[in-house]
mmCIF file of C-alpha atoms in Angstrom:
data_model
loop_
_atom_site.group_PDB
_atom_site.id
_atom_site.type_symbol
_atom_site.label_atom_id
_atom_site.label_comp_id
_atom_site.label_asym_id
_atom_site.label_seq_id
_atom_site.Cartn_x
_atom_site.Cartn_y
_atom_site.Cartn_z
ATOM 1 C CA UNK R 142 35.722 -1.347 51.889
ATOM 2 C CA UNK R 143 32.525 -2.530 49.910
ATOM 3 C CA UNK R 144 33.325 -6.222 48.172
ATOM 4 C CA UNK R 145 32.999 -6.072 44.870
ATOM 5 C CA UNK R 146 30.203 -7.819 43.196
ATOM 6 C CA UNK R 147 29.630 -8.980 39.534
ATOM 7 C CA UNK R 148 27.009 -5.765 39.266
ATOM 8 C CA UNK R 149 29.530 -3.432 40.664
ATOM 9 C CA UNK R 150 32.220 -4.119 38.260
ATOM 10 C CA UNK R 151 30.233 -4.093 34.994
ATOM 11 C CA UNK R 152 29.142 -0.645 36.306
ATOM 12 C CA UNK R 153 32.126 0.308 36.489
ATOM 13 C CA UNK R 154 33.458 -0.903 33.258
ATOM 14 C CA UNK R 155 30.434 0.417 31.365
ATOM 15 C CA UNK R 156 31.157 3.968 32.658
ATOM 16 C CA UNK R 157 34.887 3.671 31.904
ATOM 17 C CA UNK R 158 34.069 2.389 28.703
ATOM 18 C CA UNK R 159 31.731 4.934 27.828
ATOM 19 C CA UNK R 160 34.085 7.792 29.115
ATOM 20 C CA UNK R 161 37.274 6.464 27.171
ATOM 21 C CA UNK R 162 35.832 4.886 23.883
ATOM 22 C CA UNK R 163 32.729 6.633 22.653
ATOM 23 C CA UNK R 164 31.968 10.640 22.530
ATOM 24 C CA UNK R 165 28.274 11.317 22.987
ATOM 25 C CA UNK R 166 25.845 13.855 23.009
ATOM 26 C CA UNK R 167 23.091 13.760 25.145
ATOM 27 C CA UNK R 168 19.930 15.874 25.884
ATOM 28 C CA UNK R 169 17.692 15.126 28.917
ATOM 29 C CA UNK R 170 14.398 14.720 27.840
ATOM 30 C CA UNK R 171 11.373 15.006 30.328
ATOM 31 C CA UNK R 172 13.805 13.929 33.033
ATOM 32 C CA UNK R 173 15.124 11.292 31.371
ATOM 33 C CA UNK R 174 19.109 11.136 29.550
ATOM 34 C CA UNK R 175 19.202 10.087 25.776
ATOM 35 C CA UNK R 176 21.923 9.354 23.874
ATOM 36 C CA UNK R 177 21.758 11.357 20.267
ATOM 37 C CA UNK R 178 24.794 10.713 19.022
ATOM 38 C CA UNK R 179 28.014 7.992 20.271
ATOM 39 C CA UNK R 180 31.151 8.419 17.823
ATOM 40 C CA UNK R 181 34.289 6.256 18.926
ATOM 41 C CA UNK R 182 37.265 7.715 19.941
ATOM 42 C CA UNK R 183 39.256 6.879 17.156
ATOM 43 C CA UNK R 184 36.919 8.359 14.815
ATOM 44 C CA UNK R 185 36.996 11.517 16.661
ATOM 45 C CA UNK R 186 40.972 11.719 16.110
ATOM 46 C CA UNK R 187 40.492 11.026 12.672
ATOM 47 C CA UNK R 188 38.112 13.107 11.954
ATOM 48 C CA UNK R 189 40.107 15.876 14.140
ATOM 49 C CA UNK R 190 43.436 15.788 12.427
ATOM 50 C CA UNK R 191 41.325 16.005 9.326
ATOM 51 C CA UNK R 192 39.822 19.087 10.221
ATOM 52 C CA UNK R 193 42.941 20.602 11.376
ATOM 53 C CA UNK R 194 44.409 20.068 7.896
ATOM 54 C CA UNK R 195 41.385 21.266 6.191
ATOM 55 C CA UNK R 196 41.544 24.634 8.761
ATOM 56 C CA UNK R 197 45.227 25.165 6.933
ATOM 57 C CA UNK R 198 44.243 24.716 3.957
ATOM 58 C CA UNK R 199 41.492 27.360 3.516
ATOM 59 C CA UNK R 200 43.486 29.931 6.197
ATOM 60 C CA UNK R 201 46.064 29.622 2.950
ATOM 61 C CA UNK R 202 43.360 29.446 0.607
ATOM 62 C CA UNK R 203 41.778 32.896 2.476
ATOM 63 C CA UNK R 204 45.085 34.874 2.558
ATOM 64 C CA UNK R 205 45.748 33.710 -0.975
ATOM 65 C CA UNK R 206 42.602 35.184 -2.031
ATOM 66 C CA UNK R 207 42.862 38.146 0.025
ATOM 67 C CA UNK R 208 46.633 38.570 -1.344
ATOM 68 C CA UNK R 209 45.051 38.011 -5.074
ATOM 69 C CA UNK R 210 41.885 40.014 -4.426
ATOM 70 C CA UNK R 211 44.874 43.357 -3.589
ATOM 71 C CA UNK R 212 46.621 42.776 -6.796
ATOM 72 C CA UNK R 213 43.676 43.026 -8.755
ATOM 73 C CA UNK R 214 42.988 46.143 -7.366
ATOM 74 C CA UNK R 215 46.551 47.339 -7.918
ATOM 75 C CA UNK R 216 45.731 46.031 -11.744
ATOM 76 C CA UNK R 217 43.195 48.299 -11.713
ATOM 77 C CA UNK R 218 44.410 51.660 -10.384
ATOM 78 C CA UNK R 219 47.731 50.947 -12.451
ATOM 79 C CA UNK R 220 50.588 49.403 -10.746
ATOM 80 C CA UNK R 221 51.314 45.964 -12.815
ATOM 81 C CA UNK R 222 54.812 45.559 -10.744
ATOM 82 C CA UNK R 223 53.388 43.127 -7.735
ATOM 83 C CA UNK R 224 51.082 41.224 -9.696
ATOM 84 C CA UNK R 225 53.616 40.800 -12.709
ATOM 85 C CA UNK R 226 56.290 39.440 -9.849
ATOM 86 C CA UNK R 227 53.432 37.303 -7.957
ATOM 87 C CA UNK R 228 51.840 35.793 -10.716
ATOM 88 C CA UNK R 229 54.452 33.101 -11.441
ATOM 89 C CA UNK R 230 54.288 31.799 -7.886
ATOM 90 C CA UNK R 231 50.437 32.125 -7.638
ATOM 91 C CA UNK R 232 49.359 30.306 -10.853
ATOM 92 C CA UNK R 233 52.471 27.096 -9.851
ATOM 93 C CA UNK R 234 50.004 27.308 -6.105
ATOM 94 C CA UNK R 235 46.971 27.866 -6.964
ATOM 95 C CA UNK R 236 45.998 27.158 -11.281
ATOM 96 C CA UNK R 237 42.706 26.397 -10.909
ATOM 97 C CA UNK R 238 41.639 29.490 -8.453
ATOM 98 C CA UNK R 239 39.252 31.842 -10.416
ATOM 99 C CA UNK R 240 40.852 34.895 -8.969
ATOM 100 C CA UNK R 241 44.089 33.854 -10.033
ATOM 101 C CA UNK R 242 43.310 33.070 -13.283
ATOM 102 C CA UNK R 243 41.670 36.459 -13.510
ATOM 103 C CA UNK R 244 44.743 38.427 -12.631
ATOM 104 C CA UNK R 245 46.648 36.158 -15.095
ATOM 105 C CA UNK R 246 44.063 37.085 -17.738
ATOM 106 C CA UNK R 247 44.407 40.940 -17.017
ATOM 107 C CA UNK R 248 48.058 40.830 -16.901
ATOM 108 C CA UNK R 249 48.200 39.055 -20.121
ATOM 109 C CA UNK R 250 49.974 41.188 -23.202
ATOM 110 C CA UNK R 251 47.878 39.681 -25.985
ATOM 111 C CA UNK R 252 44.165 40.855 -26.521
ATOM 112 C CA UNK R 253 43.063 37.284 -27.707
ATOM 113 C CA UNK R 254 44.676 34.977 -24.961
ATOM 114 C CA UNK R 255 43.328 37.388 -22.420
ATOM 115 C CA UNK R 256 39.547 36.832 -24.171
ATOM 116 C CA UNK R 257 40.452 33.378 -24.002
ATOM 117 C CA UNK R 258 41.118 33.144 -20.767
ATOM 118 C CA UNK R 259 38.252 35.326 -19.448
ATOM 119 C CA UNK R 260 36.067 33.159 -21.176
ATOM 120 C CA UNK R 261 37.900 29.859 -19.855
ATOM 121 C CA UNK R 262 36.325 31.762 -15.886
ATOM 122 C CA UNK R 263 33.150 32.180 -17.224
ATOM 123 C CA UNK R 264 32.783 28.867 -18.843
ATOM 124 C CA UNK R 265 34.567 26.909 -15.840
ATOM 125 C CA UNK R 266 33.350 29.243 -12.918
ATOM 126 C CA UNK R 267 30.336 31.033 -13.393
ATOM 127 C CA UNK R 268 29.635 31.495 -9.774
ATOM 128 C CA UNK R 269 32.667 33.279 -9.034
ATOM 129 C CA UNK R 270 33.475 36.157 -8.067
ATOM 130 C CA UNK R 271 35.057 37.234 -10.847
ATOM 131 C CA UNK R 272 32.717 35.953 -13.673
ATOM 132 C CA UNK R 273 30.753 38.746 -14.430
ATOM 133 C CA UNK R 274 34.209 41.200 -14.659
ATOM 134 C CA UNK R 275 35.871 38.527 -17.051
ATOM 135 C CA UNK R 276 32.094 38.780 -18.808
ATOM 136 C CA UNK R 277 32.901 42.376 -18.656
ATOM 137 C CA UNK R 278 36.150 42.683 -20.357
ATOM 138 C CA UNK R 279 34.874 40.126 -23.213
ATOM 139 C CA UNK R 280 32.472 42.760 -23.480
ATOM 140 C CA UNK R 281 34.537 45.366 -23.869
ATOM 141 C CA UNK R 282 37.157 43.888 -26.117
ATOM 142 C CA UNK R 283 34.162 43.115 -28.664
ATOM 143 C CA UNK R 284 33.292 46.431 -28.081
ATOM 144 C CA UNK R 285 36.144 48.233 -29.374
ATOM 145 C CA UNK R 286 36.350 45.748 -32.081
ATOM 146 C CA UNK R 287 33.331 47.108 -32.911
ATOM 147 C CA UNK R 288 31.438 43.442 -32.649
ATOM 148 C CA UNK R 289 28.603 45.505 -31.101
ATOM 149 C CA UNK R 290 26.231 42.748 -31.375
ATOM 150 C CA UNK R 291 28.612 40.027 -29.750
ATOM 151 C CA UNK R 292 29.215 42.838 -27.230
ATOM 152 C CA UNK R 293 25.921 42.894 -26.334
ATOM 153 C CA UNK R 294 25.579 39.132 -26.503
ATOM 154 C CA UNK R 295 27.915 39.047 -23.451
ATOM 155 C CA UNK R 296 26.667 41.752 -21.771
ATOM 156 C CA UNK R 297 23.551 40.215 -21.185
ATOM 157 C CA UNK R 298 25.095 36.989 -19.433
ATOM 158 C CA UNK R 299 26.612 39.355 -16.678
ATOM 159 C CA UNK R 300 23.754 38.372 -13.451
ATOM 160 C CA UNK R 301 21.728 41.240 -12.698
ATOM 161 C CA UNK R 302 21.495 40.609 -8.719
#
């Protein structure tokens, strides 16, 4: 057995230290290690229960869009029965999701709360993906009005890519 000196043990403890409290990247760099980063261990739990929460969240927040995304294209060939028995739930989970509020909007009865809400997208969510259709079917509804000018008004918002 080799006696332990002072030197020995700090060794030691450094490297168990290092292994245990702190996760670190390192690159070698003309032969010699550097530390880039050193995060402690705590933080790293934190931060990975976080994550995992935030991974649930948009998987839901995906399928929900994907689930939305089909009803509007039922919407549009015809069949209003899924999206009329969906919408309830969707709009109670998700009220402020663009998409959602678009297939709200579409399946609404009356011509002026459906411009109203179209416009409530485009005004609130201009990037998304929806914007330009709810520009669309403002559009439209001016259109046979006949507000040809306001028509064209909000055609020309509608981003030419």
């Amino acid at each position: 057995q080799v006696p332990l000196r002072r030197k020995n043990i700090r060794k030691k403890l450094k490297v168990y230290r290092d292994e245990i409290t702190f996760f670190k990247i390192k690159i070698h760099w003309f032969g010699k290690e550097i530390d880039i980063i050193s995060i402690p261990n705590h933080w790293i739990l934190r931060l990975k229960n976080k994550i995992s929460i935030l991974l649930i969240l948009l998987s839901s927040f995906i399928w929900a869009e994907s689930k939305v995304d089909a009803l509007i294209k039922e919407v549009y060939a015809g069949n209003l029965n899924n999206a009329l028995e969906s919408i309830y739930d969707l709009k109670k989970e998700h009220p402020e999701n663009p998409s959602v509020m678009f297939l709200d909007a579409l399946l609404e009865e009356d011509p002026e709360q459906a411009i109203k809400k179209f416009k409530k997208i485009y005004n609130l969510y201009e990037d998304s993906k929806y914007a330009d259709d709810a520009v669309m079917k403002i559009a439209e509804f001016y259109y046979t009005n006949g507000s040809y000018v306001k028509s064209s008004e909000w055609v020309k918002k509608i981003n030419l890519y």
